[in-house]
């Protein structure tokens, strides 16, 4: 990133640094200057140049999520004991960055669609790979926005499940960050998303409990009485007398 006194041009792709007289040069060049704290526009800018700057900004914003996600994935694998400190030093929100990393893991570079946003990929990241590709294909062909893609996926689920089986939201639960990190690592080792991993384990636990509850109670036989020693002796005397 360039510091506040420098910047890059958004209208022609030239990233050369500008000197302290950048305001005057912006006016002379008629170009948009990007700095860390915002954009500087000339007083007169053709619509086409303004539109071109917007497209470039969109590409930068969309790519930044992939960049950060890939950066964290690499750091977790290479510097497992230090990457959290690097994130804090960079003043990045850990939860947001971890979400970026989760999506990045779900899509290797060859499967990412440059015509769709990072948010499009995030919408389908929890699905199996074949469904991810199918929905991204449809979104790309139809030109769907992220929200349109989300709605189409929702409608598809409702159509399959039927109106009587509409999904209900799971009650919110509060857990410690340490426990959430532990669950996340377990889900990653299982090759699953944390949401799918939680649901699968809850289903498994519920199945065990219900199976035990449905089993008939064990039939316990009443203990047989043990004859007292003195009674056994008396019976023996009677047999001897008869003999």
Coordinates of N, CA and C in Angstrom, one line a residue:
X1 N 0.8 -1.2 0.0 CA 0.0 0.0 0.0 C 0.9 1.2 0.0
X2 N 0.5 2.3 -0.7 CA 1.2 3.5 -0.7 C 0.8 4.4 0.4
X3 N 1.7 5.3 0.9 CA 1.3 6.1 2.0 C 0.4 7.2 1.5
X4 N 0.0 8.1 2.5 CA -1.0 9.1 2.2 C -0.5 10.1 1.2
X5 N 0.8 10.3 1.1 CA 1.3 11.3 0.2 C 1.6 10.8 -1.2
X6 N 1.2 9.5 -1.4 CA 1.4 8.9 -2.7 C 0.1 8.2 -3.2
X7 N 0.1 7.8 -4.4 CA -1.1 7.1 -4.8 C -0.9 6.5 -6.2
X8 N -2.0 6.0 -6.7 CA -2.0 5.3 -8.0 C -3.2 5.8 -8.8
X9 N -3.0 5.8 -10.1 CA -4.0 6.3 -11.0 C -5.0 5.2 -11.3
X10 N -6.3 5.5 -11.4 CA -7.3 4.5 -11.6 C -7.9 4.5 -13.0
X11 N -7.5 5.6 -13.8 CA -8.2 5.7 -15.1 C -7.4 5.1 -16.3
X12 N -6.1 4.9 -16.1 CA -5.3 4.4 -17.2 C -4.4 3.2 -16.8
X13 N -4.5 2.8 -15.5 CA -3.7 1.6 -15.1 C -2.3 2.0 -14.7
X14 N -1.9 3.3 -14.8 CA -0.5 3.7 -14.5 C -0.4 3.8 -12.9
X15 N 0.5 3.1 -12.3 CA 0.7 3.1 -10.9 C 1.9 3.9 -10.4
X16 N 2.4 4.8 -11.2 CA 3.6 5.6 -10.9 C 3.3 6.6 -9.7
X17 N 4.2 6.7 -8.8 CA 4.1 7.6 -7.7 C 4.0 9.0 -8.2
X18 N 3.2 9.8 -7.4 CA 3.1 11.3 -7.7 C 3.8 12.0 -6.6
X19 N 4.3 13.2 -7.0 CA 5.1 14.0 -6.0 C 4.1 14.8 -5.2
X20 N 4.7 15.7 -4.4 CA 3.8 16.5 -3.5 C 2.9 17.5 -4.2
X21 N 3.1 17.7 -5.5 CA 2.2 18.5 -6.3 C 1.2 17.7 -7.0
X22 N 0.7 16.6 -6.4 CA -0.2 15.7 -7.1 C -1.5 16.4 -7.4
X23 N -2.0 17.3 -6.6 CA -3.3 17.9 -7.0 C -3.2 18.6 -8.3
X24 N -2.1 19.3 -8.5 CA -2.0 20.0 -9.8 C -1.8 19.1 -10.9
X25 N -1.1 18.0 -10.7 CA -0.9 17.0 -11.7 C -2.2 16.3 -12.0
X26 N -3.0 16.1 -11.0 CA -4.3 15.4 -11.3 C -5.1 16.3 -12.2
X27 N -5.1 17.6 -12.0 CA -5.8 18.5 -12.9 C -5.3 18.5 -14.3
X28 N -3.9 18.5 -14.4 CA -3.3 18.5 -15.7 C -3.6 17.2 -16.5
X29 N -3.5 16.1 -15.7 CA -3.7 14.8 -16.4 C -5.1 14.4 -16.6
X30 N -6.0 15.0 -15.8 CA -7.4 14.7 -15.9 C -7.7 13.3 -15.4
X31 N -6.9 12.8 -14.5 CA -7.1 11.4 -14.1 C -7.5 11.3 -12.6
X32 N -8.0 10.2 -12.2 CA -8.4 10.0 -10.8 C -7.2 9.4 -10.0
X33 N -6.9 9.9 -8.9 CA -5.8 9.5 -8.0 C -6.4 8.8 -6.8
X34 N -5.9 7.5 -6.6 CA -6.3 6.8 -5.4 C -5.2 6.9 -4.3
X35 N -5.6 7.2 -3.1 CA -4.7 7.3 -1.9 C -5.3 6.4 -0.9
X36 N -4.6 6.2 0.3 CA -5.1 5.4 1.3 C -6.3 5.9 2.0
X37 N -6.6 7.2 1.8 CA -7.8 7.7 2.5 C -8.9 8.2 1.6
X38 N -8.7 7.9 0.3 CA -9.8 8.2 -0.6 C -9.3 8.5 -2.1
X39 N -10.3 9.0 -2.9 CA -10.0 9.3 -4.3 C -9.9 10.8 -4.5
X40 N -9.1 11.3 -5.4 CA -9.0 12.7 -5.8 C -9.4 12.7 -7.3
X41 N -10.4 13.6 -7.6 CA -10.9 13.7 -8.9 C -10.5 15.1 -9.5
X42 N -10.3 15.1 -10.8 CA -10.1 16.5 -11.4 C -11.5 17.1 -11.5
X43 N -11.5 18.4 -11.7 CA -12.8 19.1 -11.8 C -13.6 18.7 -13.0
X44 N -12.9 18.3 -14.0 CA -13.6 17.9 -15.3 C -13.1 16.5 -15.6
X45 N -14.0 15.6 -15.6 CA -13.6 14.2 -15.9 C -14.7 13.6 -16.8
X46 N -14.3 13.1 -18.0 CA -15.3 12.4 -18.9 C -16.0 11.3 -18.2
X47 N -17.2 11.0 -18.6 CA -18.0 9.9 -18.0 C -17.3 8.6 -18.2
X48 N -16.7 8.4 -19.4 CA -16.1 7.1 -19.7 C -14.9 6.8 -18.7
X49 N -14.1 7.9 -18.3 CA -13.0 7.7 -17.4 C -13.6 7.5 -16.0
X50 N -14.6 8.2 -15.6 CA -15.3 7.9 -14.3 C -15.8 6.5 -14.2
X51 N -16.4 6.0 -15.3 CA -16.9 4.6 -15.3 C -15.8 3.6 -15.3
X52 N -14.7 3.9 -16.0 CA -13.5 3.0 -16.0 C -12.9 2.9 -14.6
X53 N -12.9 4.0 -13.9 CA -12.3 4.0 -12.5 C -13.2 3.1 -11.6
X54 N -14.5 3.2 -11.8 CA -15.4 2.4 -11.0 C -15.2 0.9 -11.2
X55 N -15.0 0.5 -12.4 CA -14.7 -0.9 -12.8 C -13.4 -1.4 -12.1
X56 N -12.4 -0.5 -12.2 CA -11.1 -0.9 -11.6 C -11.2 -1.1 -10.1
X57 N -12.0 -0.1 -9.4 CA -12.1 -0.2 -8.0 C -12.8 -1.5 -7.6
X58 N -13.9 -1.9 -8.4 CA -14.6 -3.1 -8.2 C -13.7 -4.3 -8.2
X59 N -12.8 -4.4 -9.2 CA -11.9 -5.5 -9.4 C -10.9 -5.5 -8.2
X60 N -10.5 -4.4 -7.7 CA -9.5 -4.4 -6.6 C -10.2 -4.9 -5.3
X61 N -11.4 -4.4 -5.1 CA -12.2 -4.8 -3.9 C -12.5 -6.2 -3.9
X62 N -12.9 -6.8 -5.0 CA -13.3 -8.2 -5.1 C -12.0 -9.0 -5.0
X63 N -10.9 -8.6 -5.6 CA -9.7 -9.4 -5.5 C -9.1 -9.4 -4.1
X64 N -9.3 -8.3 -3.4 CA -8.7 -8.2 -2.0 C -9.2 -9.3 -1.1
X65 N -10.4 -9.7 -1.2 CA -10.9 -10.8 -0.3 C -10.2 -12.1 -0.6
X66 N -10.0 -12.4 -1.9 CA -9.2 -13.6 -2.3 C -7.8 -13.4 -1.8
X67 N -7.2 -12.2 -2.0 CA -5.8 -12.1 -1.6 C -5.7 -12.3 -0.1
X68 N -6.5 -11.7 0.7 CA -6.4 -11.9 2.2 C -6.7 -13.4 2.6
X69 N -7.7 -14.0 1.9 CA -8.0 -15.4 2.2 C -6.8 -16.3 1.9
X70 N -6.2 -16.1 0.8 CA -5.0 -16.9 0.4 C -3.8 -16.6 1.3
X71 N -3.7 -15.4 1.7 CA -2.6 -15.0 2.6 C -2.8 -15.7 4.0
X72 N -4.0 -15.8 4.5 CA -4.2 -16.4 5.8 C -4.0 -17.9 5.7
X73 N -4.5 -18.5 4.6 CA -4.4 -20.0 4.4 C -2.9 -20.4 4.4
X74 N -2.1 -19.6 3.7 CA -0.6 -19.9 3.6 C 0.0 -19.7 5.0
X75 N -0.4 -18.6 5.7 CA 0.1 -18.4 7.0 C -0.2 -19.5 8.0
X76 N -1.5 -19.9 8.0 CA -1.9 -21.0 8.9 C -1.0 -22.3 8.6
X77 N -0.8 -22.6 7.4 CA 0.0 -23.8 7.1 C 1.5 -23.7 7.3
X78 N 2.0 -22.5 7.1 CA 3.4 -22.3 7.2 C 3.9 -21.8 8.6
X79 N 3.1 -20.9 9.2 CA 3.5 -20.3 10.5 C 2.4 -20.4 11.5
X80 N 2.0 -21.6 11.8 CA 0.9 -21.9 12.7 C 0.9 -21.3 14.0
X81 N 2.1 -21.0 14.5 CA 2.3 -20.4 15.8 C 2.4 -18.9 15.8
X82 N 2.5 -18.3 14.6 CA 2.7 -16.9 14.5 C 1.7 -16.1 13.7
X83 N 0.9 -16.8 12.9 CA 0.1 -16.1 11.9 C -1.0 -15.2 12.6
X84 N -1.5 -15.6 13.8 CA -2.5 -14.8 14.5 C -1.9 -13.4 14.8
X85 N -0.6 -13.4 15.3 CA 0.0 -12.2 15.6 C 0.2 -11.3 14.4
X86 N 0.5 -11.9 13.3 CA 0.6 -11.1 12.0 C -0.7 -10.4 11.7
X87 N -1.8 -11.1 11.9 CA -3.1 -10.6 11.6 C -3.4 -9.4 12.5
X88 N -3.1 -9.6 13.8 CA -3.3 -8.5 14.7 C -2.4 -7.3 14.4
X89 N -1.2 -7.5 14.0 CA -0.3 -6.4 13.7 C -0.8 -5.7 12.5
X90 N -1.4 -6.4 11.5 CA -1.9 -5.7 10.3 C -3.3 -5.1 10.6
X91 N -3.8 -5.2 11.8 CA -5.0 -4.6 12.3 C -6.2 -5.1 11.4
X92 N -6.2 -6.4 11.2 CA -7.3 -7.0 10.5 C -8.3 -7.7 11.5
X93 N -9.6 -7.7 11.2 CA -10.5 -8.4 12.0 C -10.4 -9.9 11.8
X94 N -10.1 -10.6 12.9 CA -9.8 -12.1 12.7 C -10.9 -12.9 12.2
X95 N -12.2 -12.6 12.7 CA -13.3 -13.4 12.2 C -13.6 -13.2 10.7
X96 N -13.5 -11.9 10.3 CA -13.6 -11.6 8.8 C -12.6 -12.3 8.0
X97 N -11.3 -12.2 8.4 CA -10.2 -12.8 7.7 C -10.4 -14.3 7.7
X98 N -10.8 -14.9 8.8 CA -11.0 -16.3 8.8 C -12.1 -16.8 7.8
X99 N -13.2 -16.0 7.7 CA -14.2 -16.3 6.7 C -13.6 -16.2 5.3
X100 N -12.8 -15.2 5.0 CA -12.2 -15.2 3.7 C -11.3 -16.4 3.5
X101 N -10.6 -16.9 4.5 CA -9.7 -18.0 4.3 C -10.6 -19.3 4.1
X102 N -11.7 -19.4 4.8 CA -12.6 -20.6 4.6 C -13.0 -20.7 3.2
X103 N -13.5 -19.6 2.6 CA -13.9 -19.6 1.2 C -12.8 -19.9 0.3
X104 N -11.6 -19.3 0.5 CA -10.4 -19.6 -0.3 C -10.1 -21.0 -0.3
X105 N -10.2 -21.7 0.8 CA -9.9 -23.1 0.9 C -10.9 -24.0 0.0
X106 N -12.1 -23.5 0.0 CA -13.1 -24.2 -0.7 C -13.0 -24.1 -2.3
X107 N -12.2 -23.2 -2.7 CA -12.1 -22.9 -4.2 C -10.6 -22.8 -4.5
X108 N -10.0 -23.8 -5.1 CA -8.6 -23.6 -5.6 C -8.7 -22.6 -6.8
X109 N -7.5 -22.1 -7.1 CA -7.5 -21.0 -8.1 C -8.2 -21.4 -9.4
X110 N -8.0 -22.6 -9.8 CA -8.5 -23.0 -11.1 C -10.1 -23.0 -11.2
X111 N -10.7 -23.0 -10.0 CA -12.2 -23.1 -10.0 C -12.8 -21.7 -9.7
X112 N -12.0 -20.7 -9.5 CA -12.6 -19.4 -9.2 C -13.0 -18.7 -10.5
X113 N -14.2 -18.1 -10.5 CA -14.7 -17.4 -11.7 C -14.4 -15.9 -11.6
X114 N -13.6 -15.5 -12.6 CA -13.2 -14.0 -12.6 C -14.3 -13.1 -12.9
X115 N -15.4 -13.7 -13.5 CA -16.6 -12.9 -13.9 C -17.6 -12.8 -12.7
X116 N -17.3 -13.5 -11.6 CA -18.2 -13.5 -10.5 C -17.4 -13.0 -9.3
X117 N -18.1 -12.4 -8.3 CA -17.5 -11.8 -7.2 C -17.1 -12.8 -6.1
X118 N -16.3 -12.4 -5.2 CA -15.9 -13.3 -4.1 C -17.2 -13.6 -3.3
X119 N -18.1 -12.7 -3.2 CA -19.4 -13.0 -2.5 C -20.2 -14.1 -3.2
X120 N -20.2 -14.1 -4.5 CA -20.9 -15.2 -5.2 C -20.3 -16.6 -4.8
X121 N -19.0 -16.7 -4.7 CA -18.4 -17.9 -4.3 C -18.7 -18.2 -2.8
X122 N -18.8 -17.2 -2.0 CA -19.1 -17.4 -0.6 C -20.5 -18.0 -0.4
X123 N -21.4 -17.6 -1.3 CA -22.8 -18.0 -1.2 C -22.9 -19.6 -1.4
X124 N -22.0 -20.1 -2.2 CA -22.1 -21.6 -2.5 C -21.0 -22.4 -1.8
X125 N -20.2 -21.7 -1.0 CA -19.0 -22.4 -0.5 C -19.3 -23.6 0.4
X126 N -20.5 -23.6 1.1 CA -20.9 -24.7 1.9 C -21.4 -25.9 1.2
X127 N -21.7 -25.8 -0.1 CA -22.3 -26.8 -0.9 C -21.2 -27.8 -1.4
X128 N -21.7 -29.0 -1.7 CA -20.7 -30.0 -2.4 C -20.1 -29.4 -3.7
X129 N -19.0 -29.8 -4.1 CA -18.3 -29.2 -5.2 C -19.1 -29.2 -6.5
X130 N -19.8 -30.3 -6.8 CA -20.6 -30.3 -8.0 C -21.7 -29.3 -8.0
X131 N -22.3 -29.1 -6.8 CA -23.4 -28.1 -6.7 C -22.8 -26.7 -6.8
X132 N -21.6 -26.5 -6.2 CA -20.9 -25.2 -6.3 C -20.8 -24.8 -7.8
X133 N -20.2 -25.7 -8.6 CA -20.0 -25.4 -10.0 C -21.3 -25.2 -10.7
X134 N -22.3 -26.0 -10.4 CA -23.6 -25.8 -11.1 C -24.2 -24.5 -10.9
X135 N -24.2 -24.0 -9.6 CA -24.8 -22.7 -9.3 C -23.9 -21.6 -9.8
X136 N -22.6 -21.7 -9.8 CA -21.8 -20.6 -10.3 C -21.9 -20.6 -11.8
X137 N -22.1 -21.7 -12.5 CA -22.3 -21.7 -13.9 C -23.6 -20.9 -14.2
X138 N -24.6 -21.2 -13.5 CA -25.9 -20.6 -13.8 C -25.8 -19.1 -13.5
X139 N -25.2 -18.7 -12.4 CA -25.0 -17.3 -12.0 C -24.2 -16.5 -13.1
X140 N -23.2 -17.2 -13.6 CA -22.4 -16.5 -14.7 C -23.1 -16.4 -16.0
X141 N -23.9 -17.4 -16.3 CA -24.6 -17.4 -17.6 C -25.8 -16.4 -17.5
X142 N -26.4 -16.3 -16.4 CA -27.6 -15.4 -16.3 C -27.3 -14.0 -15.8
X143 N -26.0 -13.8 -15.4 CA -25.6 -12.5 -14.9 C -26.3 -12.2 -13.5
X144 N -26.5 -13.2 -12.7 CA -27.1 -12.9 -11.4 C -26.2 -12.1 -10.4
X145 N -26.8 -11.3 -9.6 CA -26.1 -10.7 -8.5 C -25.9 -11.7 -7.4
X146 N -25.2 -11.3 -6.4 CA -25.0 -12.2 -5.2 C -26.4 -12.5 -4.6
X147 N -27.2 -11.4 -4.4 CA -28.5 -11.6 -3.8 C -29.4 -12.5 -4.6
X148 N -29.3 -12.3 -5.9 CA -30.2 -13.2 -6.8 C -29.7 -14.6 -6.7
X149 N -28.5 -14.9 -6.7 CA -28.0 -16.2 -6.5 C -28.5 -16.8 -5.2
X150 N -28.4 -16.1 -4.2 CA -28.9 -16.6 -2.9 C -30.3 -16.9 -2.9
X151 N -31.1 -16.1 -3.6 CA -32.6 -16.3 -3.6 C -32.9 -17.5 -4.5
X152 N -32.2 -17.7 -5.6 CA -32.4 -18.9 -6.4 C -32.1 -20.2 -5.7
X153 N -31.0 -20.2 -4.9 CA -30.6 -21.3 -4.1 C -31.7 -21.6 -3.0
X154 N -32.2 -20.6 -2.4 CA -33.2 -20.7 -1.4 C -34.5 -21.3 -2.0
X155 N -34.9 -20.8 -3.2 CA -36.1 -21.3 -3.8 C -35.9 -22.7 -4.2
X156 N -34.7 -23.1 -4.6 CA -34.5 -24.5 -5.0 C -34.7 -25.4 -3.8
X157 N -34.1 -25.0 -2.7 CA -34.2 -25.8 -1.5 C -35.7 -26.0 -1.0
X158 N -36.4 -24.9 -1.1 CA -37.8 -24.9 -0.7 C -38.7 -25.8 -1.6
X159 N -38.3 -25.8 -2.9 CA -39.0 -26.6 -3.9 C -38.8 -28.1 -3.6
X160 N -37.6 -28.5 -3.2 CA -37.3 -29.9 -2.9 C -37.9 -30.3 -1.6
X161 N -37.8 -29.5 -0.6 CA -38.3 -29.8 0.7 C -39.8 -29.8 0.9
X162 N -40.4 -28.9 0.1 CA -41.9 -28.7 0.2 C -42.1 -27.6 1.2
X163 N -43.3 -27.0 1.1 CA -43.6 -25.8 1.9 C -43.8 -26.2 3.4
X164 N -44.1 -27.5 3.7 CA -44.3 -27.9 5.0 C -43.0 -28.2 5.8
X165 N -41.9 -28.2 5.1 CA -40.6 -28.5 5.7 C -39.6 -27.4 5.6
X166 N -40.1 -26.2 5.7 CA -39.2 -25.0 5.6 C -38.2 -25.1 6.7
X167 N -36.9 -24.8 6.4 CA -35.9 -24.9 7.4 C -36.1 -23.8 8.4
X168 N -35.8 -24.2 9.6 CA -35.9 -23.3 10.8 C -34.5 -22.9 11.2
X169 N -34.4 -21.7 11.7 CA -33.0 -21.2 12.2 C -32.7 -21.9 13.5
X170 N -31.4 -22.3 13.6 CA -31.0 -22.9 14.8 C -30.8 -21.9 15.9
X171 N -31.2 -22.2 17.1 CA -31.0 -21.2 18.2 C -29.6 -20.7 18.3
X172 N -29.4 -19.5 18.6 CA -28.0 -18.9 18.7 C -27.4 -19.4 20.0
X173 N -26.2 -19.8 20.0 CA -25.5 -20.2 21.2 C -24.2 -19.5 21.3
X174 N -23.8 -19.2 22.5 CA -22.6 -18.4 22.8 C -21.5 -19.4 23.2
X175 N -20.4 -19.4 22.5 CA -19.2 -20.3 22.8 C -18.0 -19.4 22.9
X176 N -17.0 -19.9 23.6 CA -15.7 -19.2 23.7 C -15.0 -19.3 22.3
X177 N -14.1 -18.3 22.1 CA -13.3 -18.4 20.9 C -12.4 -19.6 20.8
X178 N -11.9 -20.1 21.9 CA -11.0 -21.2 21.9 C -11.8 -22.5 21.5
X179 N -13.1 -22.6 22.0 CA -13.9 -23.7 21.6 C -14.2 -23.7 20.1
X180 N -14.6 -22.5 19.6 CA -14.9 -22.3 18.2 C -13.7 -22.6 17.3
X181 N -12.5 -22.2 17.7 CA -11.3 -22.5 16.9 C -11.1 -24.0 16.9
X182 N -11.4 -24.7 18.0 CA -11.2 -26.2 18.1 C -12.2 -26.9 17.1
X183 N -13.4 -26.4 17.1 CA -14.4 -27.0 16.2 C -14.0 -26.7 14.7
X184 N -13.5 -25.5 14.5 CA -13.1 -25.2 13.1 C -12.0 -26.1 12.6
X185 N -11.0 -26.4 13.5 CA -9.9 -27.3 13.1 C -10.4 -28.7 12.9
X186 N -11.3 -29.1 13.7 CA -11.9 -30.5 13.5 C -12.6 -30.6 12.2
X187 N -13.4 -29.5 11.9 CA -14.2 -29.5 10.7 C -13.2 -29.6 9.5
X188 N -12.2 -28.8 9.5 CA -11.2 -28.7 8.4 C -10.5 -30.1 8.2
X189 N -10.2 -30.8 9.3 CA -9.6 -32.1 9.2 C -10.6 -33.1 8.6
X190 N -11.8 -32.9 8.9 CA -12.9 -33.8 8.4 C -13.2 -33.4 6.9
X191 N -12.6 -32.4 6.4 CA -12.9 -31.9 5.0 C -14.3 -31.4 4.9
X192 N -14.8 -30.7 5.9 CA -16.2 -30.2 5.9 C -16.2 -28.7 6.4
X193 N -17.3 -28.1 6.1 CA -17.4 -26.7 6.7 C -17.8 -26.9 8.2
X194 N -17.6 -25.8 8.9 CA -17.9 -25.9 10.4 C -19.4 -26.1 10.6
X195 N -20.2 -25.5 9.7 CA -21.7 -25.6 9.8 C -22.1 -27.0 9.6
X196 N -21.6 -27.7 8.5 CA -22.0 -29.0 8.2 C -21.4 -30.0 9.3
X197 N -20.2 -29.7 9.8 CA -19.6 -30.5 10.8 C -20.5 -30.5 12.1
X198 N -20.9 -29.3 12.5 CA -21.8 -29.2 13.7 C -23.1 -30.0 13.5
X199 N -23.7 -29.8 12.3 CA -25.0 -30.5 12.1 C -24.8 -32.0 12.1
X200 N -23.7 -32.5 11.5 CA -23.5 -33.9 11.4 C -23.3 -34.5 12.8
X201 N -22.5 -33.8 13.6 CA -22.3 -34.3 15.0 C -23.5 -34.2 15.9
X202 N -24.3 -33.2 15.7 CA -25.6 -33.1 16.4 C -26.5 -34.2 16.0
X203 N -26.6 -34.5 14.7 CA -27.4 -35.6 14.2 C -27.0 -36.9 14.8
X204 N -25.6 -37.1 14.8 CA -25.1 -38.4 15.3 C -25.4 -38.6 16.8
X205 N -25.2 -37.5 17.6 CA -25.5 -37.6 19.0 C -27.0 -37.8 19.3
X206 N -27.8 -37.1 18.5 CA -29.3 -37.3 18.7 C -29.7 -38.7 18.3
X207 N -29.1 -39.3 17.3 CA -29.4 -40.7 16.9 C -29.0 -41.7 18.0
X208 N -27.9 -41.5 18.6 CA -27.5 -42.4 19.7 C -28.4 -42.3 20.9
X209 N -28.8 -41.1 21.3 CA -29.7 -40.9 22.4 C -31.0 -41.5 22.1
X210 N -31.6 -41.2 20.9 CA -32.9 -41.8 20.6 C -32.9 -43.3 20.5
X211 N -31.8 -43.8 19.9 CA -31.7 -45.3 19.8 C -31.7 -45.9 21.2
X212 N -31.0 -45.4 22.1 CA -31.0 -45.9 23.5 C -32.3 -45.8 24.1
X213 N -33.0 -44.7 23.9 CA -34.3 -44.5 24.5 C -35.4 -45.4 23.9
X214 N -35.2 -45.9 22.7 CA -36.2 -46.7 22.0 C -36.0 -48.2 22.4
X215 N -34.8 -48.6 23.0 CA -34.6 -49.9 23.3 C -35.5 -50.4 24.5
X216 N -36.0 -51.6 24.4 CA -36.9 -52.1 25.5 C -36.0 -52.3 26.8
X217 N -36.6 -52.2 27.9 CA -35.8 -52.3 29.2 C -35.4 -53.8 29.3
X218 N -34.2 -54.0 29.9 CA -33.7 -55.3 30.1 C -34.6 -56.1 31.1
X219 N -34.8 -57.4 30.8 CA -35.6 -58.2 31.7 C -34.6 -58.8 32.8
X220 N -34.9 -58.4 34.0 CA -34.0 -58.8 35.1 C -34.7 -59.9 35.9
X221 N -34.1 -61.0 36.0 CA -34.7 -62.1 36.7 C -34.6 -61.9 38.2
X222 N -35.6 -62.3 39.0 CA -35.6 -62.2 40.4 C -34.6 -63.2 40.9
X223 N -33.8 -62.8 41.9 CA -32.8 -63.7 42.4 C -33.4 -64.9 43.1
X224 N -32.9 -66.1 42.9 CA -33.4 -67.3 43.5 C -33.0 -67.4 45.0
X225 N -33.9 -67.9 45.8 CA -33.5 -68.0 47.2 C -32.5 -69.0 47.4
X226 N -31.5 -68.7 48.2 CA -30.5 -69.7 48.6 C -30.9 -70.4 49.8
X227 N -30.9 -71.7 49.8 CA -31.4 -72.4 51.0 C -30.4 -72.2 52.1
X228 N -30.9 -72.1 53.3 CA -30.1 -71.9 54.5 C -29.3 -73.1 54.8
X229 N -28.1 -73.0 55.3 CA -27.3 -74.2 55.7 C -28.0 -75.2 56.7
X230 N -28.7 -74.6 57.7 CA -29.3 -75.5 58.7 C -30.4 -76.3 58.1
X231 N -31.1 -75.8 57.1 CA -32.2 -76.5 56.5 C -31.6 -77.7 55.7
X232 N -30.5 -77.4 55.0 CA -29.8 -78.5 54.2 C -29.3 -79.6 55.1
X233 N -28.8 -79.3 56.3 CA -28.4 -80.3 57.3 C -29.5 -81.2 57.8
X234 N -30.7 -80.5 58.0 CA -31.8 -81.3 58.5 C -32.3 -82.3 57.5
X235 N -32.3 -81.8 56.2 CA -32.8 -82.7 55.1 C -31.8 -83.9 55.0
X236 N -30.5 -83.7 55.2 CA -29.5 -84.8 55.1 C -29.8 -85.8 56.3
X237 N -30.1 -85.3 57.5 CA -30.4 -86.2 58.6 C -31.6 -87.1 58.3
X238 N -32.6 -86.5 57.7 CA -33.8 -87.3 57.4 C -33.5 -88.4 56.4
X239 N -32.7 -88.1 55.4 CA -32.4 -89.1 54.5 C -31.6 -90.3 55.1
X240 N -30.6 -89.9 56.0 CA -29.8 -90.9 56.7 C -30.7 -91.8 57.5
X241 N -31.7 -91.2 58.3 CA -32.6 -92.0 59.1 C -33.5 -93.0 58.3
X242 N -33.9 -92.6 57.2 CA -34.7 -93.4 56.4 C -33.9 -94.6 55.8
X243 N -32.6 -94.3 55.6 CA -31.8 -95.4 55.1 C -31.5 -96.5 56.2

